Coordinates of C-alpha atoms and ligand atoms in Angstrom, one line a residue:
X1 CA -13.8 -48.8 -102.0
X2 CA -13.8 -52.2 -101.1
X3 CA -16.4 -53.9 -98.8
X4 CA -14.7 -54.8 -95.6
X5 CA -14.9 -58.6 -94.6
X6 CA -14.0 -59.6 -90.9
X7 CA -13.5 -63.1 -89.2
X8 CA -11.8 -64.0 -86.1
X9 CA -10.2 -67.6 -84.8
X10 CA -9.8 -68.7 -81.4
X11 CA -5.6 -69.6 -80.0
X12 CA -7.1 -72.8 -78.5
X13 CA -5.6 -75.9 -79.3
X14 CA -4.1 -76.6 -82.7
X15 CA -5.1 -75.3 -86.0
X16 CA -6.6 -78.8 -88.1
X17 CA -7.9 -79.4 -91.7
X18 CA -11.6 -78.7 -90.7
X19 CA -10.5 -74.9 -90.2
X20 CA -8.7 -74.8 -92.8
X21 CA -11.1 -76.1 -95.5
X22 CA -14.0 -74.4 -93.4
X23 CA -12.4 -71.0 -93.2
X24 CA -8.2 -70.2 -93.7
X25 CA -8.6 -71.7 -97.4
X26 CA -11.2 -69.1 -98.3
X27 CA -10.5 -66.2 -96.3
X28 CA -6.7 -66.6 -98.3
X29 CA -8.3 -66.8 -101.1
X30 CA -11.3 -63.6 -100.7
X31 CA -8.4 -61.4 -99.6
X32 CA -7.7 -59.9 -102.3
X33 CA -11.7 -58.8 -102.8
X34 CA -12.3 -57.2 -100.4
X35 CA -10.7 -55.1 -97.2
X36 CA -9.9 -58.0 -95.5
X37 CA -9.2 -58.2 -91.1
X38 CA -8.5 -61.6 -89.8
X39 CA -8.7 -61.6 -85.9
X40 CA -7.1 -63.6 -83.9
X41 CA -9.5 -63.8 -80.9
X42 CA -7.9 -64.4 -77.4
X43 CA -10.3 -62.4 -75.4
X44 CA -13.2 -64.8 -76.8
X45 CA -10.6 -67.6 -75.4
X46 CA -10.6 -66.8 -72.1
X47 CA -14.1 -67.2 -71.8
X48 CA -13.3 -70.8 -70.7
X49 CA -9.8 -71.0 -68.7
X50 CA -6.7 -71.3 -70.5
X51 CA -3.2 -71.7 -69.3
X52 CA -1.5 -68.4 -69.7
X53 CA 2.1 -69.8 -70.7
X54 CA 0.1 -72.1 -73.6
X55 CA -2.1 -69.0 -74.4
X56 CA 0.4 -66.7 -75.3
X57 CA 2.4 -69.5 -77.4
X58 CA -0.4 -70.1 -79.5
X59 CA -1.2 -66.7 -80.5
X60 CA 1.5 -66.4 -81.8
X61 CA 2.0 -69.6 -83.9
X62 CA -1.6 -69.0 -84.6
X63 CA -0.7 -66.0 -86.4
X64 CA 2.4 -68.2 -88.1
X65 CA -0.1 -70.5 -89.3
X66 CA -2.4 -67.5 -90.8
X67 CA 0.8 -66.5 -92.8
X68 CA 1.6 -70.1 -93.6
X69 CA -1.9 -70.7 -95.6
X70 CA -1.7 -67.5 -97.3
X71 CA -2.9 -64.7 -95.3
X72 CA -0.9 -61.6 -97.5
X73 CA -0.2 -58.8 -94.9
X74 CA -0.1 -56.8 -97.6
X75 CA -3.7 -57.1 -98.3
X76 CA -5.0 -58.4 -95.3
X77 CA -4.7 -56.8 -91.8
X78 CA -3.7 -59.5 -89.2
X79 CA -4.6 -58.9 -85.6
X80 CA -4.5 -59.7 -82.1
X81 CA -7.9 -58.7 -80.6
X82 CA -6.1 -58.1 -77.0
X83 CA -3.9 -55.7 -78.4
X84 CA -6.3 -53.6 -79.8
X85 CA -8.1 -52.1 -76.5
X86 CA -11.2 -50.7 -78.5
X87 CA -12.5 -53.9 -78.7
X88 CA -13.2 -54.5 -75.2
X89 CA -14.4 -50.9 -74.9
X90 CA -16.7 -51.3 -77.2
X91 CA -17.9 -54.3 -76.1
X92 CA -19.2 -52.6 -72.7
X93 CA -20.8 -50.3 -74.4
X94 CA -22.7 -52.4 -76.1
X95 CA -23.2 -54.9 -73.4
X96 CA -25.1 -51.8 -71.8
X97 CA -28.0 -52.0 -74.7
X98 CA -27.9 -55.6 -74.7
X99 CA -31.1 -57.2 -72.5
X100 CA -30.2 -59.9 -70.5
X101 CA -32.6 -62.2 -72.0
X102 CA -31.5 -62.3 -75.8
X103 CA -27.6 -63.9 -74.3
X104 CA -29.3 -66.5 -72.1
X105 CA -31.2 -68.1 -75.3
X106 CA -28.0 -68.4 -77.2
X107 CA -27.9 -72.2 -78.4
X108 CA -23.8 -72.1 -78.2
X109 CA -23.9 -70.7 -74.5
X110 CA -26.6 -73.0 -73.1
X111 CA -24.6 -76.0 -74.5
X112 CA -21.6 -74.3 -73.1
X113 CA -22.6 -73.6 -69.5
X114 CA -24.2 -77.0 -69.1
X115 CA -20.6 -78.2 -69.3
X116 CA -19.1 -75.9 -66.6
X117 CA -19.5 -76.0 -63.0
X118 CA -19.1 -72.2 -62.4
X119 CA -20.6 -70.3 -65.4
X120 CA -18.0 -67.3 -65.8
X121 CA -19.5 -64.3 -67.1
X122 CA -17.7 -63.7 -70.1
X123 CA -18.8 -67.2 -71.7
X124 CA -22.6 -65.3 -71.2
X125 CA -21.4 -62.3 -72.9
X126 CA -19.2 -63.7 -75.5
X127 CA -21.6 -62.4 -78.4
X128 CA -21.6 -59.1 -77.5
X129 CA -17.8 -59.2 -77.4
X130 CA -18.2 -60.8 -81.1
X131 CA -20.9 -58.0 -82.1
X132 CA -18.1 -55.1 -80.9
X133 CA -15.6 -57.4 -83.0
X134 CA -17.7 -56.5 -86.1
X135 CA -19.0 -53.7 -85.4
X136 CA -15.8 -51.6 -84.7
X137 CA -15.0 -51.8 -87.9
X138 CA -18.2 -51.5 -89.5
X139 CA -17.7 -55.0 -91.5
X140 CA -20.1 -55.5 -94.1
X141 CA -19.4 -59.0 -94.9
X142 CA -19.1 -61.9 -91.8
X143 CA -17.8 -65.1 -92.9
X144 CA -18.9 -67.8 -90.2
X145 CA -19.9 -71.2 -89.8
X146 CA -23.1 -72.1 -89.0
X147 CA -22.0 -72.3 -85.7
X148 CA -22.0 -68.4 -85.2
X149 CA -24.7 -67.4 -87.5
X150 CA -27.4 -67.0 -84.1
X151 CA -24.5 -64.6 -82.9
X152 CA -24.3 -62.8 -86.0
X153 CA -27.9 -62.3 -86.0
X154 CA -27.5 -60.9 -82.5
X155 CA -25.1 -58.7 -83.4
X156 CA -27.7 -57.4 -86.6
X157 CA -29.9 -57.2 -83.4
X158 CA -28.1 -55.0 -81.3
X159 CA -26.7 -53.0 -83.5
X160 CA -30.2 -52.0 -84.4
X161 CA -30.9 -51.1 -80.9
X162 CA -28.2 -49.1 -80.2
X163 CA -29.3 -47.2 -83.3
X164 CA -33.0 -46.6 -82.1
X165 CA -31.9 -45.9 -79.1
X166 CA -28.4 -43.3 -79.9
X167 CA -29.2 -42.1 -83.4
X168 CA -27.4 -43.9 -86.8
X169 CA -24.1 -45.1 -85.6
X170 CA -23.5 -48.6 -87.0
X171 CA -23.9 -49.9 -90.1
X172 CA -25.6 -53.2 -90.3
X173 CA -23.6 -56.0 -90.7
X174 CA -25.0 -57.5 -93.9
X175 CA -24.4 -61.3 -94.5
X176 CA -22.5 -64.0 -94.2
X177 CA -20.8 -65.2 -97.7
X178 CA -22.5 -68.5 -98.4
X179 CA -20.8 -71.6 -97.2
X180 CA -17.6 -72.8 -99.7
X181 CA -16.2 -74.9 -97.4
X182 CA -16.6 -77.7 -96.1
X183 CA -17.7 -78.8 -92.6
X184 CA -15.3 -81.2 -91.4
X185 CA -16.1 -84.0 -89.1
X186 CA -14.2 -85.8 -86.6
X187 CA -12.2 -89.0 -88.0
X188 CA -13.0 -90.7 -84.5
X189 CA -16.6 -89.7 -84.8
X190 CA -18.1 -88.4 -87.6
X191 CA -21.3 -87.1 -86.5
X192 CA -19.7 -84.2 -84.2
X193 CA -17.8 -81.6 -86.3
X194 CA -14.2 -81.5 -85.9
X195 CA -13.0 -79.1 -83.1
X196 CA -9.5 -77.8 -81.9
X197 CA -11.2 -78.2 -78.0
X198 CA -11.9 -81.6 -78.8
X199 CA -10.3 -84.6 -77.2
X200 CA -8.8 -87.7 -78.3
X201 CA -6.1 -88.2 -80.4
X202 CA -7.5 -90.0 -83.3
X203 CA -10.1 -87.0 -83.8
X204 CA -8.6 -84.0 -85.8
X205 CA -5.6 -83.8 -88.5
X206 CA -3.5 -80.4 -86.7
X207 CA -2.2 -78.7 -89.5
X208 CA 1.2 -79.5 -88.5
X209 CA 0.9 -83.5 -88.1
X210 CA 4.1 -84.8 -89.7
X211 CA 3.1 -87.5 -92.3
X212 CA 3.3 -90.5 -90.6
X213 CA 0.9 -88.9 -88.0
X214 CA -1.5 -88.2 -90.6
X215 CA -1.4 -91.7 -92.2
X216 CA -1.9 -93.5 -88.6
X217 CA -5.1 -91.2 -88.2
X218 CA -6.6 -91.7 -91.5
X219 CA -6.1 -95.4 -91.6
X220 CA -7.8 -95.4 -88.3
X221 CA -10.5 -93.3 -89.5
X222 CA -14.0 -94.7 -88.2
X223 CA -15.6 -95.7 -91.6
X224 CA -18.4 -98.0 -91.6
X225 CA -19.5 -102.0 -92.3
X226 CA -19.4 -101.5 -96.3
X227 CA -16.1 -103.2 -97.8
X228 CA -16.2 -100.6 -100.2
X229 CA -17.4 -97.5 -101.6
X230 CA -20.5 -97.3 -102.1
X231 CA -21.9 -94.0 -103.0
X232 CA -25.5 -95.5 -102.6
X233 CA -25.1 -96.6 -98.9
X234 CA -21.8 -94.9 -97.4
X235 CA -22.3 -93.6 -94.1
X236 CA -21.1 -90.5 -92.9
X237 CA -17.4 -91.9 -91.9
X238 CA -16.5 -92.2 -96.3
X239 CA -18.3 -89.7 -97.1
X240 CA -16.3 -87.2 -94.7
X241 CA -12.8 -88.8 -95.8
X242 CA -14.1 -88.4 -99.7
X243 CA -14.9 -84.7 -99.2
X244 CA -11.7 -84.3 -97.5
X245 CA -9.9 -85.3 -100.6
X246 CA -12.1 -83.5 -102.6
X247 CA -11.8 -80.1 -101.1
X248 CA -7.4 -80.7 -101.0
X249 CA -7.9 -81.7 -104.4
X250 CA -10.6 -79.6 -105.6
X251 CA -11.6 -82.5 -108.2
X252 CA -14.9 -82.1 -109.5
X253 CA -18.1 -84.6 -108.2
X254 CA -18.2 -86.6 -110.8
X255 CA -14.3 -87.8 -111.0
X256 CA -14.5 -88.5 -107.4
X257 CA -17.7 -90.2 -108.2
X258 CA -15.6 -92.2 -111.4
X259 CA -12.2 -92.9 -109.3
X260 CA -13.7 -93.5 -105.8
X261 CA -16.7 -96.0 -106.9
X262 CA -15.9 -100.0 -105.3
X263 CA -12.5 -98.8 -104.5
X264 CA -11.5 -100.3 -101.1
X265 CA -11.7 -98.9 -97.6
X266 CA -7.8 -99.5 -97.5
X267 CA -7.0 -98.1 -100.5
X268 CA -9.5 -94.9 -100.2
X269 CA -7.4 -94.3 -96.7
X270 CA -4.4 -94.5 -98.2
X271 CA -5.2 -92.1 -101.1
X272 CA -6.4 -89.7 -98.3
X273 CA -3.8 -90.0 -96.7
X274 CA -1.4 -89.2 -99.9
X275 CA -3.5 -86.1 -101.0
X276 CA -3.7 -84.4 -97.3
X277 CA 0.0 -85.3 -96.5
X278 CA 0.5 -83.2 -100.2
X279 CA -1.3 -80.5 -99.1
X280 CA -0.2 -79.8 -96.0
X281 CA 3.4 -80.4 -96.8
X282 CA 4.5 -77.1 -98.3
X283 CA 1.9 -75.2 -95.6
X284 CA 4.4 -77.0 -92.7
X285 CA 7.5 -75.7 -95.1
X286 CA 6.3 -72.2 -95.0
X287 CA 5.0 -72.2 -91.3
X288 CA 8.5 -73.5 -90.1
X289 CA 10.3 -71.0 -92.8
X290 CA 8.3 -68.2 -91.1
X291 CA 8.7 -69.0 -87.0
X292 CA 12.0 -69.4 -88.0
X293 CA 12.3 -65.9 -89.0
X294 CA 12.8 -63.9 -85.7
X295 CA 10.4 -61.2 -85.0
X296 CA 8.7 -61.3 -88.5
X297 CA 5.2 -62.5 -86.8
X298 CA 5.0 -60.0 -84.0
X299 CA 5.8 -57.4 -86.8
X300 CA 3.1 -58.4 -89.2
X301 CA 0.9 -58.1 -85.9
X302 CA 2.0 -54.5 -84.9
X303 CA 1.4 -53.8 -88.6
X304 CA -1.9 -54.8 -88.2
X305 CA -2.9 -53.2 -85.4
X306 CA -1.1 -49.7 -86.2
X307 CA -3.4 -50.2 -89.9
X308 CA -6.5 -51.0 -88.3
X309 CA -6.7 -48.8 -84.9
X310 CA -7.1 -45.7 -86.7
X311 CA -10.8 -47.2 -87.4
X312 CA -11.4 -48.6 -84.0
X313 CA -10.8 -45.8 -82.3
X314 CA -13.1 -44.0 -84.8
X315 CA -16.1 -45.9 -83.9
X316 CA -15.4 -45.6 -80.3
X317 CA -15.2 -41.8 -80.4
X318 CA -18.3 -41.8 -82.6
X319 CA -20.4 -44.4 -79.8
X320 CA -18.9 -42.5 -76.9
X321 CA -20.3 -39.1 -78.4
X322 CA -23.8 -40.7 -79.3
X323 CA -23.8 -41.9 -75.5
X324 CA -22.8 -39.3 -74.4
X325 CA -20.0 -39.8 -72.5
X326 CA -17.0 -37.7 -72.3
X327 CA -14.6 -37.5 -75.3
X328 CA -12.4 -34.8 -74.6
Ligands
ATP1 P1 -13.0 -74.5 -80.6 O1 -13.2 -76.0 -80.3 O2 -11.9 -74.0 -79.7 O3 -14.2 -73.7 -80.7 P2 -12.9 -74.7 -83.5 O4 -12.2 -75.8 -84.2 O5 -14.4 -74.7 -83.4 O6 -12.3 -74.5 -82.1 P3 -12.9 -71.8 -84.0 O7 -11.7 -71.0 -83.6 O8 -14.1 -71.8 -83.1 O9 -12.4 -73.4 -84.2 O10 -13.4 -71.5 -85.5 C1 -12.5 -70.9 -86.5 C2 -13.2 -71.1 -87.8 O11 -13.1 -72.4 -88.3 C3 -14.6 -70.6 -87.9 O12 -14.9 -69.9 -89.1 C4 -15.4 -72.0 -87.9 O13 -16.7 -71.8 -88.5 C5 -14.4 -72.9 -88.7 N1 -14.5 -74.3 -88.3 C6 -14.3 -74.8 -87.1 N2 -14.5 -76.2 -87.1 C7 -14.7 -76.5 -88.4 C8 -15.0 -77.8 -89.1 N3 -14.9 -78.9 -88.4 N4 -15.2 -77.8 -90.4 C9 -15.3 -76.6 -91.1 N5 -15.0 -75.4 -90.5 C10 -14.8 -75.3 -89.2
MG2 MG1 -15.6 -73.2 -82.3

């Protein structure tokens, strides 16, 4: 049997590279190695407001995009985590063993609620939502970014209390898979990582940027006093446009070294510019090849969730009987 991997994405804003080259590149790729369930995570997305017309739009082009990098639905299970209820039962479940204290240290949530007037609730137990994510399924393997790691060692944490509290019930969420991807930084600022909740227009490449968008971005790209690359003394501006063409073009270090080396800002931009607009170009093919196809997302998505529920609902059962609560 296959390990089972599980990673989730939020439907806010638009898809851009730094996802892709952070995450949808590899989990298309480790598909095929594993059990694979790709969660599309709209309950984690309402933990700050969203509009509902825009909400339910992007969940489903969301899902479009997942298909248009590669996601297989014949080896992967793609899913909506709304439409699979076990995940929010669980969730309370777990929320019961959960002390207070371990959600209020959470880095991610303290940055979070300094930036709200009214904290809601759910942005406080967002990681226990994400622990019953992983959890209902029993995932060994947790691909995050660094980001989530403190919430994936929560969810190690409370797993492990429910245990010693209910007898054996989860298995332990083992590791993340180290990092292949790159961390992508924003072309406006390159010391903050690139984010779809991010404002500005200059700051991320969506996936779907039509080429001339993609060129005006790049070419404004913040980059820094140099007049040319300099692998010595770049600053983090090149060196976040160099491994953006390195990771599209999967050239080895040393031929970016060889090519790159005294090349001109405007030239570099420009070469960025030709390799993202290559990339992206058949992904924008496919994505427009599959929303044009009536019904075939919300079918991959049913699919998913009919697969996949038969598991959920398993855990459930087994956590409501270890609680004993009633399970007719
Ligand atoms: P939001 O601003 O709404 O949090 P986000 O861009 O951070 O959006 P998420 O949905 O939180 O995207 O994360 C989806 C996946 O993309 C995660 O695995 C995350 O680690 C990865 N990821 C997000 N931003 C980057 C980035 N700039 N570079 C590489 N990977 C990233
Ligand atoms: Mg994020």
């Amino acid at each position: 049997m296959k390990a089972r991997v599980l990673s989730g994405i939020q439907p806010t804003g638009s898809p851009h590279i730094g996802n892709y080259l952070g995450a949808l590149k590899n989990w298309a790729k480790i598909q095929y190695d594993y059990d694979s369930i790709y969660c599309i995570v709209d309950l984690h997305a309402i933990t700050l407001y969203q509009d509902p017309a825009g909400l339910r739009a992007k969940i489903e082009e969301l899902a479009g995009m997942l298909l248009a990098v590669g996601i297989d639905p014949a080896h992967s299970s793609l899913i909506v985590q709304s439409s699979i209820p076990a995940h929010a039962e669980l969730a309370w479940m777990l929320t019961c063993v959960t002390p207070v204290g371990w959600l209020e240290r959470m880095t991610q949530y303290k940055m979070k609620a300094q930036a709200q007037e009214t904290i809601g609730d759910g942005l406080l137990q967002y990681p226990v939502l994400m622990a019953a994510d992983i959890l209902l399924y029993q995932a060994a393997i947790v691909p995050v970014g660094d980001d989530q790691s403190q919430h994936l060692e929560l969810a190690r944490d409370i797993a492990q209390r429910f245990n010693s509290l209910y007898g054996d019930t989860f298995v332990m969420p083992a590791t993340h898979l180290p990092t292949v991807g790159a961390r992508v930084m924003g072309l406006d600022d390159p010391e903050k990582k690139m984010s779809k909740s991010a404002t500005g227009s200059g700051h991320a490449i969506s996936l779907l940027d039509p080429p001339n968008e993609i060129r005006k971005k790049i070419m404004r790209a913040t980059t820094d006093s140099n007049p040319a690359v300099d692998f010595s003394t770049m600053g983090p501006g090149v060196r976040n446009l160099l491994a953006i063409f390195q990771a599209f073009t999967e050239w080895s270090d040393d031929r970016v070294r060889d090519h790159f080396t005294g090349m001109r800002y405007g030239d570099l931009k420009k070469q960025v510019a030709d390799a993202v607009v290559a990339a992206l170009e058949p992904i924008q093919k496919r994505y427009r090849d599959i929303m044009d196809e009536t019904g075939y997302v919300a079918r991959v998505l049913e699919e998913g969730a009919e697969r996949v529920s038969p598991v959920a609902n398993d855990t459930v059962r087994k956590v409501k009987r270890a609680m004993g609560l009633y399970t007719p």
